[in-house]
Amino acid sequence: MNAESRAAAMRDLSRKDAEMAARLAALLDAHDNATLDFDQLGEERLRELAQFDPDQLIGAELGGWTLTGKLGRGGMGVVFAAERENDGIHQQAAIKLLAIPVFDKEAARRFVREASLLARLDHPGICRLRDWGRTREGWAFLVLDRIEGEPINQVAERLSIRDRLALMIQVAEAVGAAHRQLIVHLDLKPDNILVDAHGAPILLDFGVARVLSEDSGRATATLTRWLTPDYASPEQLRGEPASVHTDIYALGAVLYEVLTGKKPYMLSRLAVTDALARIEQGPPAPSRQLRGLGKDVDAVIGRAMHPIPARRYASAGALADDLRALLDQRPVSARPDSLGYRLGKLFRRHPVAASATVVSTTAIAALVVLLAVQADDLRKQRDRANHEAIRAQAAADVLLESIAAANPTGELGASTTVDEMLNASVRRLELEATEDPLLAAESLIRIGDVRRSLGEYDKAMAHYERVLAILEGVDGANDDQRISAITGLAAALRATDQFGRALDLVNLELAKPAQRSAWRLLRSRGTLHVAQGKLERAEQDLAAALRLVPDSDTNSRALILSTMGNVRTSRGQPAEALEWFERAAVLARQAPMDRELLATTLLNSANVLSKTGRIEEALAAVDESLQLRLDMYGARHVKTVPSYVIRSYVLMEAGRWDEAIAAARQAAQLESELVGEDSSRLAAIYGAIGLAADRQGDNATAQEGFSKALAIQERLLPDDHPDLAVTRSNLASALMALGDYEASLGLLMQARRVHSDRARGEPSRPQAIAEVNIAWSYLKLDQPEVALDWASRALRGAEQVIGPGQWVLGHFRNVYAEALFANGRLDEAAKEALAVESLYQASEIPVRPGSIRDNVDLLARIHERNGQPEIAATYRQHLAEFD
């Protein structure tokens, strides 16, 4: 059968059975490309080509999900409703069982590679890919968010033209967000754009065609050539490689239908050559299909659907900008700029009162002035829009071409590492920095952000410093770029404890006049102050940043609010902290939702709620955070581990020690498998096991946990690192509980030295904790005078960094009272111990039972020594309640 006859047969089959046509198209394509030999297909392989009955799959399990019903069926496959239980959390999803089988090992590897790339795509307007796999028979499946809604063309019938345009702006922005991550849709059409109950459009099947494609998209291209969908671009019909411009074309076709209620073309029954000829003629002008649309709409759709890809919009964002211009009655970039055109748009925005037969000279003069002002404004807006579009497109080009540069032979394929790709990007940017410094700066900022997110702070700092050097030599350099580089550099410096240099950098920039984005610098400085424990300064900067940040920037406002909550937490003000966290969560939930920020804010809330005894609320918050991260990253992902860890801490505060330890051990196993044994977070998880065991009174397990944490940190960190000092203090506490005070004293002295050096003469909470434990060790080693000196020093430091109403301060005062008692100063000891008792009774936050026990025991001994046996007996009776 020749190609033309086969195409006709395929079109006929697609009208009768779209699913079988899709499957047969893939099979023939695999054969044409020598990846499949029909003669070698055995019975098992032939089963893969058999049609499956969706109804028989209800109740089946795929990848841990149970299929509960059928949601729909199309050419790509069948979509099922699915659900599962994960760590006690009920989850729902949609599973798409793809109708095209994966024929060979290379295709299977390609499927996994492409699916893993798509899983990183996160945008509120895009249905997320959560997981993927293959059935026993070889059918590929994708696990997606379950979206309830109507196709956009059906919803558009009930909307005004303005609301239809607003809806398409959101669609274009979502497509643009995916393009910036180098992912194209390849199958945009109204059925793949659902509008949910809140009126928000959600894009389905993003990149599914890419999952099924090979290199330049041969399998998908074959299918497209034969089935000629009405929204396919001419390059798709010709079987050429798809690109960003392919999606721009489809966006134009969807926009046409959403606005007019009609498809731009009806191509499904045409041969490919006839379809291409029809596209060359162009669709009927939208303004002829629906009165009131106007020539600007014709121009915008005409540019988006231009037969030549290079003549279309450079990006989806540029299309969105012209759609906004339509809403605002501003000139669109798709039409030639002229005085008459701008004058006409100006009349519509600023009507001038005039007689029916004559326009007054005054009105003309006013119009000329207004026109000059508006023209200047338009130039600025257009320059800014063009600059942003060019930068976005250039960033994508840099990354794409850098992948090729990192793998010049093409032999490594997807094995090219992130490090190799980023290094290749930097090499190219250094070459282009002299030709287009602003674009080079923009790309280097992004690379610096990636390096910083990977914990590669030295490399990140080098990139930010290079950006600053580039911008120094550019007249009229972008202030936003400079501030992005400075705040990124400050964050990297903060992560490496270089607070002084970071503050100098931010302060120097803040000293410059008329900073448009000063709030970003204030937020950066506030965060630095939080890390240093300078809470009053932090609060001042964050409050100032909150006053200046635009109301529209909800994510930045949420981040500032969440940081303010951390300040209140550090001050021992749980009620106020929760108010800040709740405000942050409300903003973080708004579109575009920052799921990671929301997850972090919920963890902060859970931490405070648990410490105030509101355990059920804390568990609800931590479970929502965990669900967000499970949805974003899946159960086996490094980003999900922190939520498991905080859940352990909440259970710890609830006194559910065994559950807390079990949860932490699960997190430790996951971290070890995903990252390895040399992980700073694994050390923190072992520390959590130690803390839970310590509170449970299981001193042996506590010692085990802290010892494992210390062993990891000693491999990873310099000897003077603060985290190492904290772990030494915790291990010392476990050893003290086991009666090994000599060993604990050595660890505590090491920890105290580090904390003291970092504090530089100022009071420090970690230093005070180390000192109070040193005092306790000396008490147990029967050196009361030395113990009193250390206890007094610890209490003075604690009173400067811990609020007077916090129960933790009672622990310091109780140790000081013990030292006074050991030195025979009974009256002073009694006064301090009674003050501790009152503090514990008034505390809003539940006091650690062991601390109450220590205080009661001390008061019993003081009253016995003072000859007050009846009072002492009361305390002894209370003490017995702890046993």
Coordinates of N, CA and C in Angstrom, one line a residue, residues 233-428:
S233 N -0.4 22.7 13.6 CA 0.4 23.7 12.8 C 0.8 23.1 11.5
P234 N 1.1 24.0 10.5 CA 1.6 23.4 9.2 C 2.8 22.6 9.3
E235 N 3.8 23.0 10.2 CA 5.0 22.2 10.3 C 4.7 20.8 10.9
Q236 N 3.7 20.7 11.8 CA 3.3 19.4 12.3 C 2.8 18.6 11.2
L237 N 1.9 19.2 10.4 CA 1.4 18.4 9.3 C 2.4 17.9 8.3
R238 N 3.5 18.7 8.2 CA 4.6 18.3 7.3 C 5.5 17.3 7.9
G239 N 5.3 17.0 9.2 CA 6.2 16.1 9.9 C 7.5 16.7 10.4
E240 N 7.5 18.0 10.5 CA 8.8 18.6 10.9 C 8.8 18.7 12.4
P241 N 10.0 18.9 13.0 CA 10.2 19.0 14.5 C 9.3 20.1 15.0
A242 N 8.7 19.8 16.2 CA 7.8 20.8 16.8 C 8.7 21.7 17.7
S243 N 8.1 22.9 18.0 CA 8.8 23.9 18.8 C 7.8 24.7 19.6
V244 N 8.3 25.7 20.2 CA 7.5 26.7 20.9 C 6.5 27.3 20.0
H245 N 6.9 27.6 18.7 CA 6.0 28.2 17.7 C 4.8 27.3 17.4
T246 N 5.0 26.0 17.6 CA 3.9 25.0 17.3 C 2.7 25.3 18.3
D247 N 3.1 25.5 19.6 CA 2.1 25.8 20.6 C 1.5 27.2 20.4
I248 N 2.3 28.2 19.9 CA 1.8 29.5 19.6 C 0.7 29.4 18.6
Y249 N 0.9 28.6 17.5 CA -0.1 28.4 16.5 C -1.4 27.9 17.1
A250 N -1.3 26.8 17.9 CA -2.5 26.2 18.5 C -3.2 27.2 19.4
L251 N -2.4 28.0 20.1 CA -3.1 29.0 21.0 C -3.9 29.9 20.1
G252 N -3.4 30.3 19.0 CA -4.1 31.2 18.1 C -5.4 30.5 17.6
A253 N -5.3 29.2 17.3 CA -6.5 28.5 16.8 C -7.5 28.4 17.9
V254 N -7.1 28.1 19.1 CA -8.0 28.0 20.3 C -8.6 29.4 20.5
L255 N -7.8 30.5 20.5 CA -8.3 31.8 20.7 C -9.4 32.2 19.7
Y256 N -9.2 31.8 18.4 CA -10.2 32.0 17.4 C -11.5 31.4 17.7
E257 N -11.5 30.1 18.2 CA -12.7 29.4 18.5 C -13.4 30.0 19.8
V258 N -12.5 30.3 20.7 CA -13.1 30.9 22.0 C -13.8 32.2 21.7
L259 N -13.3 33.0 20.8 CA -13.8 34.3 20.6 C -15.0 34.2 19.6
T260 N -14.9 33.4 18.6 CA -16.0 33.4 17.6 C -17.0 32.3 17.7
G261 N -16.6 31.2 18.5 CA -17.5 30.1 18.6 C -17.4 29.1 17.5
K262 N -16.4 29.4 16.5 CA -16.2 28.5 15.4 C -14.7 28.1 15.3
K263 N -14.4 27.0 14.7 CA -13.0 26.6 14.4 C -12.5 27.4 13.3
P264 N -11.2 27.7 13.3 CA -10.6 28.4 12.2 C -10.6 27.6 10.9
Y265 N -10.5 26.3 11.0 CA -10.5 25.4 9.8 C -11.2 24.1 10.2
M266 N -11.7 23.4 9.1 CA -12.2 22.1 9.3 C -11.4 21.2 8.4
L267 N -10.3 20.6 9.0 CA -9.3 19.9 8.2 C -9.4 18.4 8.3
S268 N -10.3 17.8 9.2 CA -10.2 16.4 9.5 C -10.4 15.5 8.3
R269 N -11.1 15.9 7.3 CA -11.4 15.1 6.2 C -10.5 15.4 4.9
L270 N -9.5 16.3 5.1 CA -8.7 16.7 4.0 C -7.4 15.9 4.0
A271 N -6.8 15.7 2.8 CA -5.5 15.2 2.7 C -4.5 16.2 3.2
V272 N -3.3 15.7 3.5 CA -2.3 16.7 4.1 C -2.0 17.8 3.2
T273 N -1.8 17.5 1.9 CA -1.5 18.6 0.9 C -2.6 19.6 0.8
D274 N -3.9 19.1 0.9 CA -5.0 20.0 0.8 C -5.1 20.8 2.1
A275 N -4.9 20.2 3.2 CA -4.9 20.9 4.5 C -3.9 22.0 4.5
L276 N -2.7 21.7 4.0 CA -1.6 22.8 4.0 C -2.0 23.9 3.1
A277 N -2.6 23.6 1.9 CA -3.0 24.7 1.0 C -4.1 25.5 1.7
R278 N -5.0 24.9 2.4 CA -6.1 25.7 3.1 C -5.5 26.6 4.1
I279 N -4.5 26.1 4.9 CA -3.9 26.9 5.9 C -3.1 28.1 5.3
E280 N -2.5 27.9 4.1 CA -1.8 29.0 3.4 C -2.8 30.1 3.1
Q281 N -4.0 29.8 2.8 CA -5.0 30.9 2.5 C -5.4 31.7 3.7
G282 N -5.3 31.1 4.9 CA -5.7 31.8 6.1 C -7.1 31.5 6.5
P283 N -7.5 31.6 7.7 CA -8.9 31.4 8.1 C -9.7 32.7 7.8
P284 N -11.0 32.6 7.8 CA -11.9 33.8 7.7 C -11.5 34.7 8.8
A285 N -11.5 36.0 8.6 CA -11.2 37.0 9.6 C -12.2 36.9 10.8
P286 N -11.7 36.8 12.0 CA -12.6 36.7 13.2 C -13.6 37.8 13.2
S287 N -13.2 39.0 12.8 CA -14.2 40.1 12.8 C -15.4 39.9 11.9
R288 N -15.2 39.0 10.9 CA -16.4 38.7 10.0 C -17.3 37.6 10.7
Q289 N -16.7 36.9 11.6 CA -17.4 35.8 12.2 C -18.3 36.3 13.3
L290 N -17.8 37.4 14.0 CA -18.6 37.9 15.1 C -18.4 39.4 15.2
R291 N -19.5 40.1 15.1 CA -19.4 41.6 15.1 C -18.8 42.1 16.4
G292 N -18.0 43.2 16.3 CA -17.5 43.8 17.5 C -16.1 43.4 17.9
L293 N -15.5 42.4 17.2 CA -14.2 42.0 17.5 C -13.1 43.0 17.0
G294 N -13.3 43.5 15.8 CA -12.3 44.5 15.4 C -11.1 44.0 14.7
K295 N -10.4 44.9 14.0 CA -9.2 44.5 13.3 C -8.0 44.1 14.1
D296 N -8.0 44.7 15.4 CA -6.8 44.3 16.3 C -6.9 42.8 16.6
V297 N -8.1 42.3 16.8 CA -8.3 40.8 17.0 C -7.8 40.0 15.8
D298 N -8.2 40.5 14.6 CA -7.8 39.8 13.4 C -6.2 39.8 13.3
A299 N -5.6 40.9 13.7 CA -4.1 41.0 13.6 C -3.5 40.0 14.6
V300 N -4.0 40.0 15.8 CA -3.4 39.1 16.9 C -3.5 37.7 16.5
I301 N -4.7 37.2 16.1 CA -4.9 35.8 15.7 C -4.1 35.5 14.4
G302 N -4.1 36.5 13.5 CA -3.3 36.3 12.3 C -1.8 36.1 12.5
R303 N -1.3 36.8 13.5 CA 0.1 36.7 13.8 C 0.4 35.3 14.5
A304 N -0.5 35.0 15.4 CA -0.3 33.7 16.2 C -0.4 32.5 15.2
M305 N -1.3 32.6 14.2 CA -1.5 31.5 13.3 C -0.8 31.6 12.0
H306 N 0.3 32.5 11.9 CA 1.0 32.7 10.7 C 1.6 31.3 10.2
P307 N 1.4 31.0 8.9 CA 2.0 29.7 8.4 C 3.5 29.6 8.6
I308 N 4.2 30.7 8.6 CA 5.7 30.6 8.8 C 6.0 30.8 10.3
P309 N 6.6 29.8 11.0 CA 6.8 29.9 12.4 C 7.5 31.1 12.9
A310 N 8.5 31.6 12.2 CA 9.3 32.7 12.6 C 8.5 34.0 12.6
R311 N 7.3 34.0 11.9 CA 6.5 35.2 11.8 C 5.5 35.3 12.9
R312 N 5.4 34.2 13.7 CA 4.5 34.2 14.8 C 5.0 35.0 16.0
Y313 N 4.3 35.0 17.1 CA 4.8 35.7 18.4 C 6.0 34.9 18.8
A314 N 7.0 35.7 19.4 CA 8.2 35.1 19.9 C 8.0 34.2 21.1
S315 N 6.9 34.5 21.8 CA 6.7 33.7 23.0 C 5.2 33.8 23.4
A316 N 4.7 32.8 24.2 CA 3.3 32.9 24.7 C 3.1 34.1 25.5
G317 N 4.2 34.6 26.2 CA 4.0 35.8 27.0 C 3.8 37.0 26.1
A318 N 4.4 37.1 25.0 CA 4.2 38.2 24.0 C 2.8 38.2 23.5
L319 N 2.2 37.0 23.3 CA 0.8 36.9 22.9 C -0.1 37.4 24.0
A320 N 0.2 37.0 25.2 CA -0.6 37.4 26.4 C -0.5 38.9 26.5
D321 N 0.6 39.6 26.2 CA 0.7 41.0 26.3 C -0.2 41.7 25.3
D322 N -0.3 41.1 24.1 CA -1.2 41.7 23.1 C -2.7 41.5 23.5
L323 N -3.0 40.4 24.2 CA -4.3 40.2 24.6 C -4.7 41.2 25.7
R324 N -3.7 41.5 26.6 CA -4.0 42.6 27.6 C -4.2 43.9 26.9
A325 N -3.4 44.2 25.9 CA -3.6 45.4 25.1 C -5.0 45.5 24.5
L326 N -5.5 44.4 24.0 CA -6.9 44.3 23.6 C -7.9 44.7 24.7
L327 N -7.7 44.2 25.8 CA -8.5 44.5 27.0 C -8.5 46.0 27.3
D328 N -7.3 46.5 27.3 CA -7.1 47.9 27.7 C -7.2 48.9 26.6
Q329 N -7.6 48.4 25.4 CA -7.7 49.3 24.2 C -6.4 50.0 23.9
R330 N -5.3 49.4 24.1 CA -4.0 49.9 23.7 C -3.6 49.3 22.4
P331 N -2.6 49.9 21.7 CA -2.1 49.3 20.5 C -1.5 48.0 20.7
V332 N -1.7 47.1 19.7 CA -1.1 45.7 19.8 C 0.1 45.7 18.9
S333 N 1.1 44.8 19.3 CA 2.3 44.7 18.5 C 2.1 44.1 17.2
A334 N 1.0 43.4 17.0 CA 0.7 42.6 15.8 C 0.3 43.6 14.7
R335 N 0.0 44.8 15.0 CA -0.3 45.8 13.9 C 0.8 46.8 13.7
P336 N 1.0 47.3 12.5 CA 2.0 48.3 12.3 C 1.7 49.6 13.1
D337 N 2.7 50.1 13.7 CA 2.5 51.3 14.5 C 2.5 52.5 13.6
S338 N 1.5 53.4 13.8 CA 1.4 54.6 13.0 C 0.6 55.7 13.8
L339 N 0.8 56.9 13.4 CA 0.1 58.0 14.1 C -1.4 57.8 14.1
G340 N -2.0 57.4 12.9 CA -3.4 57.3 12.8 C -3.9 56.1 13.7
Y341 N -3.1 55.0 13.7 CA -3.5 53.9 14.6 C -3.5 54.3 16.0
R342 N -2.4 54.9 16.5 CA -2.3 55.3 17.9 C -3.4 56.4 18.2
L343 N -3.7 57.3 17.3 CA -4.7 58.3 17.5 C -6.1 57.6 17.7
G344 N -6.4 56.6 16.9 CA -7.6 55.9 17.0 C -7.8 55.2 18.3
K345 N -6.7 54.6 18.8 CA -6.8 53.9 20.1 C -6.9 54.9 21.2
L346 N -6.3 56.1 21.0 CA -6.3 57.1 22.1 C -7.7 57.7 22.2
F347 N -8.4 57.9 21.0 CA -9.8 58.3 21.1 C -10.7 57.4 21.9
R348 N -10.5 56.1 21.7 CA -11.3 55.1 22.4 C -11.1 55.1 23.9
R349 N -9.8 55.4 24.3 CA -9.5 55.4 25.7 C -9.8 56.7 26.4
H350 N -9.7 57.8 25.6 CA -9.9 59.2 26.1 C -10.8 60.0 25.2
P351 N -12.1 59.7 25.1 CA -12.9 60.4 24.2 C -12.9 61.9 24.5
V352 N -12.8 62.7 23.4 CA -12.8 64.2 23.5 C -14.1 64.7 23.0
A353 N -14.8 65.5 23.9 CA -16.1 66.1 23.5 C -15.9 67.0 22.3
A354 N -16.8 66.9 21.3 CA -16.7 67.7 20.1 C -18.1 67.8 19.4
S355 N -18.2 68.8 18.7 CA -19.4 69.0 17.9 C -19.5 67.9 16.8
A356 N -20.7 67.6 16.3 CA -20.8 66.6 15.2 C -20.1 67.0 13.9
T357 N -19.9 68.3 13.8 CA -19.3 68.8 12.5 C -18.0 69.4 12.6
V358 N -17.5 69.7 13.9 CA -16.2 70.3 14.0 C -15.6 69.9 15.3
V359 N -14.3 69.7 15.3 CA -13.5 69.5 16.6 C -12.9 70.8 16.9
S360 N -13.1 71.2 18.1 CA -12.5 72.5 18.5 C -11.0 72.5 18.6
T361 N -10.5 73.7 18.4 CA -9.0 73.8 18.5 C -8.5 73.4 19.8
T362 N -9.2 73.8 20.9 CA -8.8 73.4 22.2 C -8.7 71.9 22.4
A363 N -9.7 71.2 21.9 CA -9.7 69.8 22.0 C -8.6 69.2 21.2
I364 N -8.2 69.7 20.0 CA -7.1 69.2 19.3 C -5.8 69.4 20.0
A365 N -5.7 70.6 20.6 CA -4.5 70.9 21.3 C -4.3 70.0 22.5
A366 N -5.4 69.8 23.2 CA -5.3 68.8 24.4 C -5.0 67.4 23.9
L367 N -5.6 67.1 22.7 CA -5.3 65.7 22.2 C -3.9 65.6 21.8
V368 N -3.3 66.6 21.2 CA -1.9 66.5 20.8 C -1.0 66.3 22.0
V369 N -1.2 67.1 23.1 CA -0.5 66.9 24.3 C -0.6 65.5 24.9
L370 N -1.9 65.1 24.9 CA -2.2 63.8 25.5 C -1.5 62.7 24.6
L371 N -1.6 62.9 23.3 CA -1.0 61.9 22.4 C 0.5 61.8 22.7
A372 N 1.2 62.9 22.9 CA 2.6 62.9 23.1 C 2.9 62.1 24.4
V373 N 2.1 62.4 25.4 CA 2.3 61.7 26.7 C 2.1 60.2 26.5
Q374 N 1.0 59.9 25.9 CA 0.7 58.5 25.7 C 1.7 57.7 24.8
A375 N 2.2 58.4 23.8 CA 3.1 57.8 22.9 C 4.4 57.5 23.7
D376 N 4.8 58.4 24.5 CA 6.0 58.1 25.3 C 5.7 56.9 26.3
D377 N 4.5 56.9 26.9 CA 4.2 55.7 27.7 C 4.1 54.4 27.0
L378 N 3.6 54.5 25.7 CA 3.5 53.3 24.9 C 4.9 52.8 24.5
R379 N 5.8 53.7 24.2 CA 7.1 53.3 23.9 C 7.8 52.6 25.0
K380 N 7.6 53.2 26.2 CA 8.2 52.5 27.4 C 7.6 51.2 27.7
Q381 N 6.3 51.1 27.6 CA 5.6 49.8 27.8 C 6.1 48.8 26.7
R382 N 6.1 49.2 25.5 CA 6.5 48.3 24.4 C 8.0 47.8 24.6
D383 N 8.8 48.8 24.9 CA 10.2 48.5 25.1 C 10.4 47.4 26.3
R384 N 9.6 47.7 27.4 CA 9.7 46.8 28.5 C 9.2 45.4 28.1
A385 N 8.0 45.4 27.4 CA 7.5 44.1 27.0 C 8.4 43.3 26.1
N386 N 8.9 44.1 25.1 CA 9.8 43.4 24.2 C 11.1 42.9 24.8
H387 N 11.6 43.7 25.8 CA 12.8 43.3 26.5 C 12.6 42.0 27.3
E388 N 11.4 42.0 28.0 CA 11.1 40.8 28.8 C 10.9 39.6 27.9
A389 N 10.2 39.8 26.8 CA 10.0 38.6 25.9 C 11.3 38.1 25.3
I390 N 12.2 39.1 24.9 CA 13.5 38.7 24.3 C 14.3 37.9 25.4
R391 N 14.3 38.5 26.6 CA 15.1 37.8 27.7 C 14.5 36.4 27.9
A392 N 13.2 36.2 28.0 CA 12.7 34.9 28.2 C 13.0 33.9 27.1
Q393 N 12.9 34.4 25.9 CA 13.2 33.5 24.7 C 14.7 33.2 24.7
A394 N 15.5 34.2 25.1 CA 17.0 34.0 25.1 C 17.4 33.0 26.1
A395 N 16.7 33.1 27.3 CA 17.1 32.2 28.4 C 16.8 30.7 27.9
A396 N 15.7 30.5 27.2 CA 15.4 29.2 26.7 C 16.4 28.8 25.7
D397 N 16.8 29.7 24.8 CA 17.8 29.4 23.8 C 19.1 29.0 24.4
V398 N 19.5 29.8 25.4 CA 20.8 29.5 26.0 C 20.8 28.1 26.6
L399 N 19.8 27.7 27.3 CA 19.8 26.4 27.9 C 19.7 25.3 26.9
L400 N 18.9 25.5 25.8 CA 18.8 24.4 24.8 C 20.1 24.2 24.1
E401 N 20.8 25.3 23.7 CA 22.0 25.2 23.0 C 23.1 24.8 23.9
S402 N 23.0 25.1 25.2 CA 24.1 24.6 26.1 C 24.0 23.1 26.3
I403 N 22.8 22.6 26.2 CA 22.7 21.1 26.3 C 23.5 20.5 25.2
A404 N 23.4 21.0 24.0 CA 24.1 20.5 22.9 C 25.6 20.7 23.1
A405 N 26.0 21.9 23.6 CA 27.4 22.2 23.8 C 28.0 21.2 24.9
A406 N 27.2 20.8 25.9 CA 27.7 19.9 26.9 C 27.8 18.5 26.4
N407 N 27.2 18.2 25.2 CA 27.2 16.9 24.7 C 27.3 17.0 23.2
P408 N 28.5 17.4 22.7 CA 28.7 17.8 21.3 C 28.5 16.6 20.4
T409 N 28.8 15.4 20.8 CA 28.7 14.2 19.9 C 27.3 13.7 19.9
G410 N 26.4 14.0 20.8 CA 25.1 13.5 20.9 C 25.0 12.0 21.4
E411 N 26.1 11.5 21.9 CA 26.2 10.1 22.3 C 25.7 9.9 23.7
L412 N 25.8 11.0 24.5 CA 25.4 10.8 25.9 C 23.9 10.9 26.2
G413 N 23.2 11.5 25.3 CA 21.8 11.7 25.4 C 21.4 12.3 26.7
A414 N 20.4 11.8 27.4 CA 19.9 12.4 28.6 C 20.9 12.2 29.8
S415 N 22.0 11.5 29.6 CA 22.9 11.4 30.8 C 23.7 12.6 31.0
T416 N 23.6 13.6 30.2 CA 24.3 14.9 30.5 C 23.8 15.4 31.8
T417 N 24.8 15.7 32.7 CA 24.4 16.1 34.1 C 24.0 17.5 34.1
V418 N 23.3 17.9 35.2 CA 23.0 19.3 35.5 C 24.3 20.1 35.5
D419 N 25.3 19.6 36.2 CA 26.5 20.4 36.3 C 27.1 20.7 34.9
E420 N 27.2 19.6 34.1 CA 27.7 19.8 32.7 C 26.9 20.9 31.9
M421 N 25.6 20.8 32.1 CA 24.7 21.7 31.3 C 24.9 23.1 31.8
L422 N 25.0 23.3 33.1 CA 25.2 24.7 33.7 C 26.5 25.2 33.3
N423 N 27.6 24.4 33.4 CA 28.9 24.8 33.0 C 28.9 25.3 31.5
A424 N 28.3 24.5 30.7 CA 28.2 24.8 29.2 C 27.5 26.2 29.0
S425 N 26.4 26.4 29.8 CA 25.7 27.6 29.7 C 26.5 28.8 30.1
V426 N 27.3 28.6 31.2 CA 28.2 29.7 31.6 C 29.2 30.0 30.5
R427 N 29.8 29.0 29.9 CA 30.8 29.2 28.9 C 30.2 30.0 27.7
R428 N 29.0 29.7 27.4 CA 28.4 30.4 26.2 C 28.1 31.9 26.7

